[in-house]
Each structure stands twice: as structure tokens, then as C-alpha cells.
Amino acid sequence: EAKAEPAPSPASSKSTDDDKTQLSTAAATSPVKDDVNDHLPPIFLVFTVLACSGFLFMYSFRDVFATGRTIGGFRDHAYLSFTNSLVFFNNEKGWKSTQGGLSAVSQVTTDANNMGGLFVRKIGGAASLVVQLQKLLPLLFHPINARWRYGHFRPLFATAIVTNLMLVAFYGMYILDDLQAAGADELPKLFVAALSVETVVMLAYLMQSRKNTKRGPAVAMEAGKTPTSVVSRIVARTTVLVSGMVALLAGRDLFFPGTILNFIPRDDI
């Protein structure tokens, strides 16, 4: 005959509950959980950047690879009409058409095909792609040695905040002046809203991270990889020269469009 198992005593039940409580407390304060919190950025910040920058990335991608194509309804159509971009999208031959892609670029520039205007729109879309990818790629492809709690992401979001504010000011000036008069201000207002929300969220988390920043372990630099090494000096000078020239041209196009810089060869063309 099977014997009935004795019922657990109240003392053993209490000890079991205490053990479970200790295990759950240990799991909540385990080094693995602390390591994850130190390593990964806050999930709300990640989702906000993905939503706002992803929205802008979609239109930037369109400007590069499908210039003139309407993807955002009547708001986008009015915006493309204002920028005279609709003429670059040709879909008459179906899949054989250029459809505003890279194949739409002609070898000869004339007043009729307006290849200069197409180049400006594509280079503007490419620049916007770079700005959005600068924020998206570190979050989508998280570097192994980058830790949120150590402040490794602070330079990224600090520069992103400055860039967003400059874009908001740029769109704001045109919305109040030309875009609103032409009835093409609704899509740029959505751009400004996305940039503003993203900026506020990034700024809030950036200020919060300053209070919770932890110091990482001291690591000795390898020989030849110090800030004063030959490789570091070459990289620094190359970055200053190339990025400085790009910043000079971009600043000219933004604040003094049409001004010819004589020391740059063929700048008039």
C-alpha cells in the first residue's frame, strides 16, 4: 500500500518562502542585471530615436534613390512641388524607367534636364542619411565595449542634439517664410515635430546620465595607440582636414548659397 507523504511543517514552508525571496532578491541585484543596465541605453530612448530618426531616414532615402517620388500623400506632394522635384521621377516605362534613381543622372548637364538640381537634391538626401545613421547605427549595432553607464554614448547624443536644433531652426525659418506661403509647410512641420520630440528625450536622458555616470576600470593604453602616437596624429589631422573642408562647403551652402570660393578649383561649376 502507498504511504501518504507527511504534510510540510509550517517551519519548513517558511524557510522555503525565505529561500525564494532571497533568490529573487539575488537575481534582481545580480552582477548580470547590473551589467546589462550599465551596457545598454534605456529602452525608451532607443525606441524614440528609432521612431523619429527612422521617420526622417525614410524621406532621406527617398531623396537619394527615388528623387521626386511621392510617398507621404498630399503633404509630400506639396513639398516636392515646392522644391521642383516631381520632374525627376519618371515612371512611364514601368520597371525600365529611371524612377528618380541613380540611373536618372545623365552624362551631359543641360538647362533642360537640370542635372545640377538633381545633384543638389541627391546630395542633400545623402547628407540627411548620414545624420540619421549617425544616431541609428550605434543603437542598432551596439559596440561590445560601449557602455551607457560609463558615458560612452554622451558625445553621440550631444552632437545629435546640436544637429537637431540646427535642423529645427533651418526648417523653422523656411516654414515661417516660403513654405507657408506656398502651402507646403505641413510635411516640414512633421519633420520639426519629430526632431523636437527626439531632442527633448535625448536631452533628458543625457542630463540624467551625468548624475549616474560610473567610472570604468583603468586600462593601460597599448604602445603605438596613445593620443600622441603617430597613428593617432595622422587620423586626427586627416579628420580635421577632410571634415573641415566639408564643413566649410556646407556652411557656405547654408548661409551664403551661390557664393563662389576662388581658392577651390572649379567651384563655379
Coordinates of C-alpha atoms in Angstrom, one line a residue:
E1 CA 0.0 0.0 0.0
A2 CA 1.2 3.5 -0.8
K3 CA 2.1 5.6 2.1
A4 CA 0.8 9.2 2.3
E5 CA 3.6 11.7 2.4
P6 CA 3.7 13.8 5.5
A7 CA 2.5 17.4 5.2
P8 CA 5.2 20.0 5.3
S9 CA 5.5 21.7 8.6
P10 CA 4.9 25.5 8.9
A11 CA 8.6 26.0 9.7
S12 CA 9.8 24.3 6.5
S13 CA 7.2 26.3 4.4
K14 CA 8.5 29.5 5.9
S15 CA 12.1 28.6 5.2
T16 CA 11.2 27.7 1.6
D17 CA 9.5 31.1 1.1
D18 CA 12.5 32.8 2.6
D19 CA 14.8 31.0 0.2
K20 CA 12.7 32.0 -2.7
T21 CA 12.7 35.6 -1.6
Q22 CA 16.5 35.6 -1.2
L23 CA 16.9 34.0 -4.7
S24 CA 14.6 36.6 -6.3
T25 CA 16.5 39.4 -4.4
A26 CA 19.8 38.0 -5.5
A27 CA 18.6 37.7 -9.1
A28 CA 17.4 41.3 -9.1
T29 CA 20.7 42.6 -7.8
S30 CA 22.9 40.1 -9.7
P31 CA 26.0 41.3 -11.5
V32 CA 24.4 40.1 -14.8
K33 CA 21.5 42.5 -14.4
D34 CA 23.8 45.4 -13.3
D35 CA 26.0 44.7 -16.3
V36 CA 23.0 44.8 -18.7
N37 CA 21.8 48.1 -17.2
D38 CA 25.3 49.5 -17.5
H39 CA 25.8 48.3 -21.0
L40 CA 22.6 49.1 -22.8
P41 CA 20.9 52.5 -23.3
P42 CA 17.4 53.0 -21.9
I43 CA 14.8 51.2 -24.0
F44 CA 12.5 54.3 -24.2
L45 CA 15.4 56.3 -25.6
V46 CA 16.1 53.6 -28.2
F47 CA 12.5 53.4 -29.3
T48 CA 12.3 57.2 -29.5
V49 CA 15.4 57.5 -31.7
L50 CA 14.2 54.6 -33.9
A51 CA 10.8 56.2 -34.4
C52 CA 11.9 59.8 -35.0
S53 CA 15.2 59.2 -36.9
G54 CA 13.6 56.3 -38.8
F55 CA 10.8 58.6 -40.0
L56 CA 13.4 61.1 -41.3
F57 CA 15.6 58.3 -42.7
M58 CA 12.7 57.1 -44.9
Y59 CA 12.4 60.5 -46.6
S60 CA 16.2 60.9 -46.9
F61 CA 16.4 57.5 -48.6
R62 CA 13.7 58.6 -51.0
D63 CA 15.6 61.8 -51.9
V64 CA 18.7 59.8 -52.8
F65 CA 17.3 56.7 -54.6
A66 CA 13.9 57.8 -55.8
T67 CA 14.1 61.6 -56.2
G68 CA 10.7 63.1 -56.9
R69 CA 8.6 60.1 -55.8
T70 CA 5.6 60.9 -53.6
I71 CA 5.5 58.6 -50.5
G72 CA 3.7 60.8 -48.0
G73 CA 0.4 61.7 -49.6
F74 CA -0.7 65.2 -50.4
R75 CA 1.7 66.7 -47.8
D76 CA 4.7 65.2 -49.5
H77 CA 3.3 66.1 -53.0
A78 CA 3.0 69.7 -52.0
Y79 CA 6.6 69.7 -50.6
L80 CA 8.0 68.1 -53.7
S81 CA 6.1 70.6 -55.9
F82 CA 7.7 73.4 -53.9
T83 CA 11.2 72.1 -54.4
N84 CA 10.5 71.3 -58.1
S85 CA 11.5 67.7 -57.6
L86 CA 8.5 66.0 -59.3
V87 CA 10.1 66.3 -62.7
F88 CA 12.9 63.9 -61.8
F89 CA 10.6 61.0 -61.2
N90 CA 9.7 59.2 -64.4
N91 CA 7.6 56.0 -64.3
E92 CA 6.3 55.9 -67.9
K93 CA 8.2 52.7 -68.8
G94 CA 7.4 50.7 -65.7
W95 CA 10.3 48.9 -64.2
K96 CA 12.5 50.1 -67.1
S97 CA 12.0 53.7 -66.0
T98 CA 14.7 55.6 -64.1
Q99 CA 12.1 56.5 -61.3
G100 CA 14.4 59.2 -59.9
G101 CA 17.1 56.7 -59.0
L102 CA 20.8 56.9 -59.6
S103 CA 20.3 55.9 -63.2
A104 CA 18.4 59.2 -63.7
V105 CA 21.8 61.0 -63.7
S106 CA 22.8 62.0 -67.2
Q107 CA 26.3 62.3 -68.5
V108 CA 25.5 65.7 -70.0
T109 CA 24.2 68.6 -68.0
T110 CA 21.8 71.0 -69.8
D111 CA 19.2 73.5 -68.8
A112 CA 16.5 71.1 -70.0
N113 CA 17.4 68.1 -67.8
N114 CA 18.6 70.2 -64.8
M115 CA 21.2 67.7 -63.6
G116 CA 22.5 70.4 -61.3
G117 CA 19.2 70.5 -59.5
L118 CA 19.1 66.7 -59.3
F119 CA 22.6 66.6 -57.9
V120 CA 21.6 69.1 -55.1
R121 CA 18.6 67.0 -54.1
K122 CA 20.6 63.8 -54.0
I123 CA 23.5 65.2 -52.1
G124 CA 21.1 66.8 -49.6
G125 CA 19.4 63.4 -49.1
A126 CA 22.7 61.7 -48.7
A127 CA 23.8 64.3 -46.1
S128 CA 20.5 63.7 -44.2
L129 CA 21.1 59.9 -44.4
V130 CA 24.4 60.4 -42.7
V131 CA 22.9 62.4 -40.0
Q132 CA 20.2 59.9 -39.2
L133 CA 22.5 56.9 -39.5
Q134 CA 24.9 58.5 -37.0
K135 CA 22.1 58.1 -34.4
L136 CA 20.6 54.8 -35.6
L137 CA 23.7 52.6 -36.2
P138 CA 25.2 52.8 -32.6
L139 CA 21.8 51.7 -31.2
L140 CA 21.0 49.0 -33.8
F141 CA 24.6 47.6 -33.8
H142 CA 25.7 48.1 -30.3
P143 CA 29.5 48.1 -29.9
I144 CA 30.7 45.5 -27.4
N145 CA 32.9 47.8 -25.4
A146 CA 30.4 50.7 -25.4
R147 CA 28.6 51.2 -22.1
W148 CA 25.8 53.6 -21.4
R149 CA 26.6 54.0 -17.7
Y150 CA 30.2 54.9 -18.4
G151 CA 29.2 57.8 -20.6
H152 CA 30.3 56.3 -23.9
F153 CA 27.2 57.5 -25.7
R154 CA 27.2 61.1 -24.4
P155 CA 29.3 62.6 -27.2
L156 CA 27.0 60.9 -29.8
F157 CA 23.8 62.3 -28.3
A158 CA 25.3 65.7 -27.5
T159 CA 26.2 66.2 -31.2
A160 CA 22.8 64.8 -32.3
I161 CA 21.1 67.4 -30.1
V162 CA 23.1 70.2 -31.7
T163 CA 22.3 68.9 -35.2
N164 CA 18.6 68.5 -34.4
L165 CA 18.4 72.1 -33.1
M166 CA 20.1 73.4 -36.3
L167 CA 17.7 71.5 -38.5
V168 CA 14.7 72.8 -36.5
A169 CA 16.0 76.3 -36.9
F170 CA 16.6 75.8 -40.6
Y171 CA 13.1 74.4 -41.3
G172 CA 11.5 77.0 -38.9
M173 CA 12.9 79.9 -41.0
Y174 CA 11.5 78.4 -44.2
I175 CA 8.2 77.4 -42.7
L176 CA 7.5 80.9 -41.5
D177 CA 8.5 82.4 -44.8
D178 CA 8.4 80.5 -48.1
L179 CA 6.8 77.1 -47.3
Q180 CA 3.7 78.5 -45.5
A181 CA 3.1 80.9 -48.4
A182 CA 3.2 78.1 -50.9
G183 CA 1.0 75.7 -48.8
A184 CA 3.9 73.2 -48.5
D185 CA 4.6 73.6 -44.8
E186 CA 2.7 70.5 -43.4
L187 CA 5.4 67.9 -44.0
P188 CA 8.3 70.1 -42.8
K189 CA 6.2 70.7 -39.6
L190 CA 6.1 66.9 -39.1
F191 CA 9.9 66.9 -39.5
V192 CA 10.2 69.7 -36.9
A193 CA 7.9 67.8 -34.5
A194 CA 9.9 64.6 -34.9
L195 CA 13.2 66.4 -34.4
S196 CA 11.8 68.3 -31.4
V197 CA 10.5 65.2 -29.6
E198 CA 13.7 63.3 -30.2
T199 CA 15.8 66.3 -28.9
V200 CA 13.8 66.6 -25.7
V201 CA 14.1 62.9 -24.9
M202 CA 17.8 62.7 -25.7
L203 CA 18.4 65.9 -23.6
A204 CA 16.5 64.4 -20.7
Y205 CA 18.4 61.2 -20.7
L206 CA 21.7 63.0 -21.3
M207 CA 21.2 65.2 -18.2
Q208 CA 20.2 62.1 -16.2
S209 CA 23.2 60.1 -17.3
R210 CA 25.5 62.8 -15.9
K211 CA 24.3 62.0 -12.4
N212 CA 24.6 58.2 -12.8
T213 CA 27.9 58.0 -14.7
K214 CA 30.2 55.4 -13.3
R215 CA 34.0 55.2 -13.7
G216 CA 35.2 52.2 -15.6
P217 CA 38.3 50.3 -14.8
A218 CA 41.6 51.9 -15.6
V219 CA 43.1 50.3 -18.7
A220 CA 46.7 50.9 -19.8
M221 CA 47.0 52.0 -23.4
E222 CA 48.9 49.8 -25.8
A223 CA 52.2 51.0 -27.3
G224 CA 51.6 52.9 -30.5
K225 CA 47.9 53.6 -29.7
T226 CA 48.3 56.6 -27.3
P227 CA 46.9 60.1 -28.2
T228 CA 50.4 61.2 -29.0
S229 CA 51.3 58.2 -31.2
V230 CA 52.0 58.6 -34.9
V231 CA 48.8 56.8 -35.9
S232 CA 46.6 59.0 -33.7
R233 CA 48.2 62.2 -35.1
I234 CA 47.7 61.0 -38.7
V235 CA 44.0 60.2 -38.0
A236 CA 43.4 63.5 -36.2
R237 CA 44.9 65.6 -38.9
T238 CA 43.1 63.7 -41.7
T239 CA 39.8 64.1 -39.9
V240 CA 40.4 67.8 -39.4
L241 CA 41.3 68.4 -43.0
V242 CA 38.5 66.4 -44.6
S243 CA 35.7 67.2 -42.2
G244 CA 36.9 70.8 -42.0
M245 CA 36.6 71.2 -45.8
V246 CA 33.2 69.5 -45.9
A247 CA 32.0 71.8 -43.0
L248 CA 33.3 74.9 -44.9
L249 CA 31.4 74.0 -48.1
A250 CA 28.2 73.0 -46.1
G251 CA 28.4 76.3 -44.2
R252 CA 28.8 78.2 -47.4
D253 CA 25.8 76.4 -49.0
L254 CA 23.7 77.1 -45.9
F255 CA 24.5 80.7 -45.0
F256 CA 25.8 82.1 -48.3
P257 CA 24.4 79.9 -51.1
G258 CA 25.8 80.8 -54.6
T259 CA 29.0 82.4 -53.2
I260 CA 32.0 81.2 -55.3
L261 CA 35.1 80.3 -53.3
N262 CA 38.0 81.1 -55.6
F263 CA 40.6 79.0 -53.8
I264 CA 38.5 75.8 -54.6
P265 CA 39.2 74.6 -58.1
R266 CA 36.1 74.6 -60.4
D267 CA 33.8 75.8 -57.6
D268 CA 31.9 78.0 -60.1
I269 CA 30.8 74.8 -62.0

